[in-house]
Coordinates of C-alpha atoms in Angstrom, one line a residue:
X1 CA -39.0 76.1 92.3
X2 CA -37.8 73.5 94.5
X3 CA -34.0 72.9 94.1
X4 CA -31.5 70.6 95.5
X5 CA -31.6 71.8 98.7
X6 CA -35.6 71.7 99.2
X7 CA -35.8 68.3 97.4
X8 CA -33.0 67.0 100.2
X9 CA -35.6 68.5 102.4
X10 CA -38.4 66.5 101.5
X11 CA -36.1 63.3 100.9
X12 CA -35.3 63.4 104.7
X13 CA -38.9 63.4 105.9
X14 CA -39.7 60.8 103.8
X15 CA -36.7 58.7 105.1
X16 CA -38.1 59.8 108.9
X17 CA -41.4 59.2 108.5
X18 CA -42.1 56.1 105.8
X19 CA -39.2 54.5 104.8
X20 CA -39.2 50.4 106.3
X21 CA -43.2 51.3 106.3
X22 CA -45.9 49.4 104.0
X23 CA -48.3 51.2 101.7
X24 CA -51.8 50.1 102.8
X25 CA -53.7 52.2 100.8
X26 CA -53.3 54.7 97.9
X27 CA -55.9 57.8 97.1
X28 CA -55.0 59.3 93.4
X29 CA -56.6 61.9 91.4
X30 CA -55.8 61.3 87.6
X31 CA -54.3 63.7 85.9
X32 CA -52.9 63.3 82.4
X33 CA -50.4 66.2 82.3
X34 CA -48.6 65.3 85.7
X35 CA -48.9 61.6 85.1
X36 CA -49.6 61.0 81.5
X37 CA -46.7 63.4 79.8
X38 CA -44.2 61.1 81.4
X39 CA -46.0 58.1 80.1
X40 CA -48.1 56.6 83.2
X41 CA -51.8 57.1 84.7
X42 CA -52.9 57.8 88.3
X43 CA -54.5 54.1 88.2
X44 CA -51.5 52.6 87.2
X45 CA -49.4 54.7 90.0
X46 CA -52.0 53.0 92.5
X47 CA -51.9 49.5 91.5
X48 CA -48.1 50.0 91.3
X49 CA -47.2 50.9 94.6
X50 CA -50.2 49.1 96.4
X51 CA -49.1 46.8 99.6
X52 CA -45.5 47.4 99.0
X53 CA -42.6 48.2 101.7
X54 CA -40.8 51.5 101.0
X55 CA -37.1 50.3 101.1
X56 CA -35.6 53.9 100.6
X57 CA -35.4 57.1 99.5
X58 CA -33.5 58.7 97.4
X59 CA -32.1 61.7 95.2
X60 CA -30.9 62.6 92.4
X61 CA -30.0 66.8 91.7
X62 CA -33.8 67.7 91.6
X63 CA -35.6 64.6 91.0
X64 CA -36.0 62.0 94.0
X65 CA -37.7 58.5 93.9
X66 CA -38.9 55.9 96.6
X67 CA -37.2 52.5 96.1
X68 CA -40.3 49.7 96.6
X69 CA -39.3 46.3 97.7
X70 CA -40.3 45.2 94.1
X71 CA -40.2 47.3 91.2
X72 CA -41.8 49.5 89.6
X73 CA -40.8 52.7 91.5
X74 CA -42.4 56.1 91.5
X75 CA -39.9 58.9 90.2
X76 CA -40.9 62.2 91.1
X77 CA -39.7 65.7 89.7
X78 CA -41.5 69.0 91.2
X79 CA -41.2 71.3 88.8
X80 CA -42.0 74.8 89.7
X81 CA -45.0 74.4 92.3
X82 CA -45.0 70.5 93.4
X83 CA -44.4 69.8 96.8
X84 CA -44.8 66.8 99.4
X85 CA -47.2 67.2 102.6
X86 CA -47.6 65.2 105.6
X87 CA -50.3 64.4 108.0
X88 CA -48.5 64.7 111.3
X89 CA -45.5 67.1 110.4
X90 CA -44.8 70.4 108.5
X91 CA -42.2 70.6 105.9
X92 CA -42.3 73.4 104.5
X93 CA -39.2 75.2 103.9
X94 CA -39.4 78.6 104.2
X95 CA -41.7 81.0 106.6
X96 CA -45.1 81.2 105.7
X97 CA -46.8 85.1 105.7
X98 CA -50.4 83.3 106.8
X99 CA -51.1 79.9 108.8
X100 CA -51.1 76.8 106.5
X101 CA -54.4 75.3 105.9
X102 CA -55.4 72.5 108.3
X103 CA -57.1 70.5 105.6
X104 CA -56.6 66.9 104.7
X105 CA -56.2 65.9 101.8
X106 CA -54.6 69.1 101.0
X107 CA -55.5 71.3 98.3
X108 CA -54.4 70.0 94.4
X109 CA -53.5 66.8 95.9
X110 CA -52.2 64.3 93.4
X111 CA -51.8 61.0 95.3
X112 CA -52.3 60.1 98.6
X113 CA -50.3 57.4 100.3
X114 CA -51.3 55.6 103.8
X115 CA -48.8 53.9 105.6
X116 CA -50.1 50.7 107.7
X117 CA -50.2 52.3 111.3
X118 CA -47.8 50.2 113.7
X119 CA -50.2 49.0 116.9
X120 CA -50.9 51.7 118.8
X121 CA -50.1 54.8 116.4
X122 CA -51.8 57.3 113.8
X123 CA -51.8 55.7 110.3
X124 CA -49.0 58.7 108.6
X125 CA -50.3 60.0 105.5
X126 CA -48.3 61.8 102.4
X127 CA -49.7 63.4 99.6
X128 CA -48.0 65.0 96.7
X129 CA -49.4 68.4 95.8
X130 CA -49.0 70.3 92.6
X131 CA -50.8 73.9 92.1
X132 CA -49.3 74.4 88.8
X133 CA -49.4 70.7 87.2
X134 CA -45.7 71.1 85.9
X135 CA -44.8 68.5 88.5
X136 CA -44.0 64.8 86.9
X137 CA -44.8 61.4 88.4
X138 CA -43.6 58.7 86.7
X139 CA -42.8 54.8 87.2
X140 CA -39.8 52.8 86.1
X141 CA -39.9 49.2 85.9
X142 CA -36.0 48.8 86.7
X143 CA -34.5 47.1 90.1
X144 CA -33.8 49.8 92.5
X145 CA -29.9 49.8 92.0
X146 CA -30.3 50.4 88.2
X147 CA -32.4 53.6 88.9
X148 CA -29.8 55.9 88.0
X149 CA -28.7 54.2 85.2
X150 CA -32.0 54.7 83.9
X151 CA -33.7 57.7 81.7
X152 CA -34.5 60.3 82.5
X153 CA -31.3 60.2 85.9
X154 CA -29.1 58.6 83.2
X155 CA -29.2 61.9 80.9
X156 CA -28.8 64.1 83.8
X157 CA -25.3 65.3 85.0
X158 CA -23.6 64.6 88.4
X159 CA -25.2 65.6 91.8
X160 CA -22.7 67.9 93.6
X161 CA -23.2 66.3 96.6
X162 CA -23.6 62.5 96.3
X163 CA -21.1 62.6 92.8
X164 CA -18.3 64.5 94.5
X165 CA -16.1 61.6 93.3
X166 CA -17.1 62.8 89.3
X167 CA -17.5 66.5 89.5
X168 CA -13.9 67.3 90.4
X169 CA -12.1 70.3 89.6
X170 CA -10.8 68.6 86.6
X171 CA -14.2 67.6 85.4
X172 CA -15.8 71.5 85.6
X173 CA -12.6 72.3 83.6
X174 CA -13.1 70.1 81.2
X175 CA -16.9 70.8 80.8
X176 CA -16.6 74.3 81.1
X177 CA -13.9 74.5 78.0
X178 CA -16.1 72.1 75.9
X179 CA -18.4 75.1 75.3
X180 CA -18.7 79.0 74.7
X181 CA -22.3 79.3 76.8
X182 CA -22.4 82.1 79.7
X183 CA -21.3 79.7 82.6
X184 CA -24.5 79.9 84.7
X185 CA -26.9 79.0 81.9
X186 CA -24.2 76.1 81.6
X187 CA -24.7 75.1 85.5
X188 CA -27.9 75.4 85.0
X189 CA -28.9 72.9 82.1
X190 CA -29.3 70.0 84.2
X191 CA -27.5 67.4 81.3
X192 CA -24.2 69.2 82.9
X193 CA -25.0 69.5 86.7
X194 CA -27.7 67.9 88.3
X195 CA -29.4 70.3 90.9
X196 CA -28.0 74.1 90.3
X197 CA -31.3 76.2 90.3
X198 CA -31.9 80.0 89.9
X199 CA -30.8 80.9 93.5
X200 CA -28.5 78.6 93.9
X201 CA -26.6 79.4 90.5
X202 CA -26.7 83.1 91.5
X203 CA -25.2 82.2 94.9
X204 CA -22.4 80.1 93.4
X205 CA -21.6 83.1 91.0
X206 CA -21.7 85.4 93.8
X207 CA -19.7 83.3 96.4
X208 CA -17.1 82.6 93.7
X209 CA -16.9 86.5 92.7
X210 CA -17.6 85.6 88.7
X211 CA -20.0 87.0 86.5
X212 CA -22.8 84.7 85.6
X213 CA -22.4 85.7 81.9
X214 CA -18.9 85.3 81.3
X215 CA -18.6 82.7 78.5
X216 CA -17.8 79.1 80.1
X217 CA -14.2 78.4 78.0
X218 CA -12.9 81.8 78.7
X219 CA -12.1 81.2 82.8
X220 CA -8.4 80.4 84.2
X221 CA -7.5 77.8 86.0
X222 CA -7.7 79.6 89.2
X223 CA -10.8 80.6 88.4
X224 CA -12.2 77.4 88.1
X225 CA -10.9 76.0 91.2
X226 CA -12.6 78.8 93.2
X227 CA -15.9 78.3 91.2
X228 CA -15.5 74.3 92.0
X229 CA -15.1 75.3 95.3
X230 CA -18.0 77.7 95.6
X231 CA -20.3 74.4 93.9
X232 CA -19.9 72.1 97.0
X233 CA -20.1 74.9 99.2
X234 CA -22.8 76.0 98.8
X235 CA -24.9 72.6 98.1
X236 CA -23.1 71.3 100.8
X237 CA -24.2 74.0 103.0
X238 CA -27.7 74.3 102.1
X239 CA -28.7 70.8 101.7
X240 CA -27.1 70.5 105.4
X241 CA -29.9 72.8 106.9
X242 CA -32.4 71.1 104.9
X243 CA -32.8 74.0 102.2
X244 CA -34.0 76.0 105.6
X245 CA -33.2 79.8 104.2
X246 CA -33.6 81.0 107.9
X247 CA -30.5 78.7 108.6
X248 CA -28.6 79.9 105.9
X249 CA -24.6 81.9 106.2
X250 CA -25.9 86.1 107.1
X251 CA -23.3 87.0 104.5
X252 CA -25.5 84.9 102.0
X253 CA -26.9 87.0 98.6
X254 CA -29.8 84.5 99.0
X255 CA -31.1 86.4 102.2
X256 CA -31.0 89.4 100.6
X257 CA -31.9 89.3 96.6
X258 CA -35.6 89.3 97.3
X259 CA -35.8 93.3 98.1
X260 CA -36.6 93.4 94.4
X261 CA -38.7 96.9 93.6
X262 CA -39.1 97.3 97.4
X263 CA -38.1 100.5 99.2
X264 CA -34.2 99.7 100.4
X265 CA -34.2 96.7 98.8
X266 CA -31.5 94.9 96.4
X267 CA -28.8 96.0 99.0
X268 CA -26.5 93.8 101.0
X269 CA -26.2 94.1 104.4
X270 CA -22.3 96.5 103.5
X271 CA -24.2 98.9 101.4
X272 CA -23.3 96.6 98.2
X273 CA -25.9 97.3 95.6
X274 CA -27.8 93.9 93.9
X275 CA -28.5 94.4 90.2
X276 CA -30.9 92.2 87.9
X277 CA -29.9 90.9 84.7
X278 CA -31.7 88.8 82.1
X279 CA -29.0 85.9 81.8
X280 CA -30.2 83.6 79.0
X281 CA -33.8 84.5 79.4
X282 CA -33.7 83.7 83.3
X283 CA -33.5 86.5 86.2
X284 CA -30.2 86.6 87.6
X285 CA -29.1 88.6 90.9
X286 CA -25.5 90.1 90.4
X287 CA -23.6 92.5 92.8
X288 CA -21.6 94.1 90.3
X289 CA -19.0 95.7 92.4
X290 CA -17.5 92.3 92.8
X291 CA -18.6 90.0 90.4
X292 CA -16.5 91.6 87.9
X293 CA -16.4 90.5 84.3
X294 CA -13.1 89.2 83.7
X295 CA -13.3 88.1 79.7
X296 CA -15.7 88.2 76.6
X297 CA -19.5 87.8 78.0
X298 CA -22.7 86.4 75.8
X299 CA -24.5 89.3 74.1
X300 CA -28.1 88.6 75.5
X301 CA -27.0 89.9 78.7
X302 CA -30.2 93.0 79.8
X303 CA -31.3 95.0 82.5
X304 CA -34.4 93.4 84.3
X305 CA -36.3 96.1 84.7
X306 CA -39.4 94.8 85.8
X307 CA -40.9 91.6 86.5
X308 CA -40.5 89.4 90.2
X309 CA -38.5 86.0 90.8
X310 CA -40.8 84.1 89.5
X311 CA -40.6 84.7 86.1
X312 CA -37.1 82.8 86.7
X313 CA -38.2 79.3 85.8
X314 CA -37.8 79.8 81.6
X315 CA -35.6 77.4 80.2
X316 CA -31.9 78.5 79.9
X317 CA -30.2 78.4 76.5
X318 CA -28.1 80.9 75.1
X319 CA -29.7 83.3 72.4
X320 CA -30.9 81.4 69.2
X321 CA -28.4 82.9 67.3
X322 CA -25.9 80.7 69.2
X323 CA -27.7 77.6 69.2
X324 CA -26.3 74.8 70.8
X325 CA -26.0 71.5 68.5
X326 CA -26.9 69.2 71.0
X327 CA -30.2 69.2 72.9
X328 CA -30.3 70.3 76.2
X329 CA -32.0 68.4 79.0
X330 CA -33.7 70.7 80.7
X331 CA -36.3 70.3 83.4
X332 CA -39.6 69.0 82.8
X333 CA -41.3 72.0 84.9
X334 CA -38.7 74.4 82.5
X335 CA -40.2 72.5 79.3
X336 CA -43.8 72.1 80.4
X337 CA -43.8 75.9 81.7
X338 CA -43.0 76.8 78.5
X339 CA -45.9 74.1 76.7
X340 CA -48.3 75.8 78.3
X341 CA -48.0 79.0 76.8
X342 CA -50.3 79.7 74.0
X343 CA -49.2 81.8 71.1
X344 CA -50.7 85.3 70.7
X345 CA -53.6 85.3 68.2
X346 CA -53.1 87.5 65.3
X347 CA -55.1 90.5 66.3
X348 CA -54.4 91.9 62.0
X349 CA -55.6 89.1 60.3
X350 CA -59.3 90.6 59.9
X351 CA -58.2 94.0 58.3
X352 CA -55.3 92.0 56.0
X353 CA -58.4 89.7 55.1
X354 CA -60.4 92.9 54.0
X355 CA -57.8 94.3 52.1
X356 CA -56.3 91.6 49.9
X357 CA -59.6 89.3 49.8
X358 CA -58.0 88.0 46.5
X359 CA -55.3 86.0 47.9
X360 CA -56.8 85.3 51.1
X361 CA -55.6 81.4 51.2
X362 CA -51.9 83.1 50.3
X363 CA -51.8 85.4 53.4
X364 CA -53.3 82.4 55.5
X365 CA -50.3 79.8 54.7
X366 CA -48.0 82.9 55.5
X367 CA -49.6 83.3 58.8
X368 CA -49.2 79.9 59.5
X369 CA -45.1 80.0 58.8
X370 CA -45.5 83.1 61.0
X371 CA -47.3 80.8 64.0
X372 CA -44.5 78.1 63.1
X373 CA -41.5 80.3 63.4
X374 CA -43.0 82.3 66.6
X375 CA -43.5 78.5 68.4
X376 CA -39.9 77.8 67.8
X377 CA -38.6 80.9 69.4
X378 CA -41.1 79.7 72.5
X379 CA -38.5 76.9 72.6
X380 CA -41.2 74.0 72.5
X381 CA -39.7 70.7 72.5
X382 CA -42.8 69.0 70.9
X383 CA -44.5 72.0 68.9
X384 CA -48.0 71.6 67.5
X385 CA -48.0 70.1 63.7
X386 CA -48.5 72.5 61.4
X387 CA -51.9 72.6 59.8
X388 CA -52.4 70.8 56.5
X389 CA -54.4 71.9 53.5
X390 CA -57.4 69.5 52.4
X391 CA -57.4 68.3 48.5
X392 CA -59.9 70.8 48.0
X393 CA -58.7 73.9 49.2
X394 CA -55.3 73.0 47.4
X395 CA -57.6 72.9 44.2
X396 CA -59.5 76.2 44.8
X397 CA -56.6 77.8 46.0
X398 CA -55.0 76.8 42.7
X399 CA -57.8 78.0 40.5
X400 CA -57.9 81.2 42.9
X401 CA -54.2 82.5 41.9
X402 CA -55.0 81.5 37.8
X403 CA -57.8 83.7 38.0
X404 CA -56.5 86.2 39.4
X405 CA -53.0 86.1 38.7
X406 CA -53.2 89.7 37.4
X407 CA -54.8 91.3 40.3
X408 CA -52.5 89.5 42.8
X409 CA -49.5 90.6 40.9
X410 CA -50.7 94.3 41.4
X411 CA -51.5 93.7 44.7
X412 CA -48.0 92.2 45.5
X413 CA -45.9 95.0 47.4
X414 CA -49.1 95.7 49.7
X415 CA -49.3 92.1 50.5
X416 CA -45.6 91.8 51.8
X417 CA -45.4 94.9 53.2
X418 CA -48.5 93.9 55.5
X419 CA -47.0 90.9 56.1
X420 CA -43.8 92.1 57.1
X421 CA -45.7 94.7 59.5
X422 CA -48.1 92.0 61.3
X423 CA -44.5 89.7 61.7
X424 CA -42.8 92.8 63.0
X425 CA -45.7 93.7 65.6
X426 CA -45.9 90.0 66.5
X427 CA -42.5 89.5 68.1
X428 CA -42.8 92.4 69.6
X429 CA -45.7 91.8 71.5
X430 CA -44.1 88.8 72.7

């Protein structure tokens, strides 16, 4: 997933190659997850941003935005797969194992915008391109200073780099003791810090010699200081080679965590060994023998066994056991990632159906509790409303259980115990 340091990236080609430029024409393709979950249409995107001067760019932690000379103005959020191509320049970030494709538009294109070409030069060209659809394109009808004053920026926490005069030392102290959550997954939810990613959590936990799952109110003052510290050094230094990895310090764990299940991998360059650990559902790269735990550390901490880096992007909350009272704003990629995933069909209803035909409408409400509860520990933020019962099957369900009241009395123990089995064996295949 693009992070602060790769949306920095894109922010300055846009400011090299379109800003003080006017939009002549626009190319969309409509799309009503990347545009319509966030309350707009590719038409509407068009019309918006038609014939208007891009006055600047700019950047918020992972979301950026180009300020138009009149509003409204596109905000854009990448999720886990977006990305922004031009025409006549490559920007992508890391070092591709095969050439690029050469076509234009490129591949899962979502818009299209063409600058008006200055005499004498090639019309520039960007398109916004999403694989995954878990990117967000949105427009807000505010003037271009009130941006960030504005939801979503307005519910998101400070930007280590351009809010260096809010997060302070004092600030992380404050934030950190205001909660008991393992202190990556608290740099991580982007209501607290706007920007920290996967890697670049891991990296601040490695350069500050903490362990990610050390509970966030349990650190000394010292420690804090040097985690602060390790914050604006490392966004400072990877936004300053443009999120360029190849640029990046050698002493870096970010050069070196991807050895993964690869012969003489998940070793630093000294010989220190690089473990994997599930830190609040999310893949987390430790080197144990100096990120040493310190105080009392969140229980959901697990070997990663198996599995790649990719699997990183699930949102971050500590276990539901400890659920957090106020809502986290987490990314939209984070949310939709998890929107997408369909609940595993119930592969025992057909032999529970054949043995307790009798209270067949019974078992079936169970199963949809069971659905219900399974949907909630998917973390959806909007699940799917729970399926309601016509008049009628009320009624016959009714005169069902009087008829049979007897039988399904007898039939009781079987029932739950089947129940209890298909709920078990549900989880589990999760």
């Amino acid at each position: 997933m693009p992070e602060i340091a790769e949306v920095a990236r894109i922010v300055h080609f846009l400011r090299k190659h379109v800003v003080g430029k006017i939009i002549a024409a626009v190319k969309t393709t409509e799309d009503d997850i990347v545009y319509g979950k966030v309350g707009t249409s590719a038409t509407a995107f068009s019309k918006a941003v038609t014939g208007k001067t891009i006055v600047a760019a700019r950047q918020q932690g992972k979301y950026f935005w180009l300020e138009l000379s009149s509003p409204p103005h596109p905000l854009m959020h990448f999720g886990m797969a977006g990305w922004i191509n031009f025409n006549n320049d490559a920007t992508a970030y890391y070092r591709p194992s095969k050439p690029a494709p050469t076509d234009w538009p490129p591949k899962y294109w979502k818009f299209v915008l063409q600058m008006k070409a200055d005499e004498g030069e090639e019309a520039i060209e960007v398109a916004f391109v999403d694989m995954r659809r878990l990117a967000r394109i949105r427009l807000v009808d505010v003037q271009g200073d009130m941006m960030r004053k504005t939801t979503p920026l307005k519910e998101n926490g400070p930007d280590p780099v351009i809010d260096k005069d809010i997060l302070t030392v004092e600030w992380l102290a404050k934030k950190l003791r205001s909660k008991k959550v393992p202190v990556k997954a608290l740099m991580l939810d982007q209501a607290n810090i706007s920007g920290i990613g996967n890697w670049v959590g891991d990296e601040i936990m490695y350069q500050a010699r903490l362990h990610p799952e050390q509970y966030s109110n349990t650190f000394t003052d010292e420690q804090i200081a040097t985690l602060h510290k390790a914050i604006m050094y490392v966004c400072d230094t990877a936004i300053g080679v443009l999120g360029d990895s190849d640029k990046f310090p050698a002493d870096w764990l970010m050069k070196h965590r991807w050895g993964k299940g690869k012969k003489d991998g998940g070793k630093l360059p000294n010989g220190a060994k690089i473990t994997f650990l599930k830190v609040g559902g999310r893949t987390s790269a430790v080197v144990p023998s100096v990120q040493k735990k310190t105080a009392a550390v969140a229980g959901d901490v697990e070997d990663d066994g198996d599995g790649d880096e990719d699997d990183e992007e699930v949102d971050v909350k500590p276990k539901k056991a400890a659920k957090r009272e106020n809502k986290v704003v987490r990314d939209e990629d984070e949310e939709e990632e998890v929107k997408t995933k369909t609940t595993p069909a119930n592969n025992k209803r057909g032999r529970k159906k054949a043995a307790v035909k009798l209270v067949k409408e019974e078992v079936e409400e169970d199963d949809d509790d069971h659905e219900e509860e399974e949907e909630e520990e998917e973390e959806e933020e909007e699940p799917p409303a729970k399926k309601q019962k016509t008049a009628g099957k009320s009624k016959a369900t009714n005169g069902t259980t009087r008829k049979t009241k007897k039988t399904t009395k007898e039939l009781k123990v079987p029932v739950k115990e089947e129940a209890g089995q298909r709920r078990r064996s549900g989880r589990n295949s999760k």
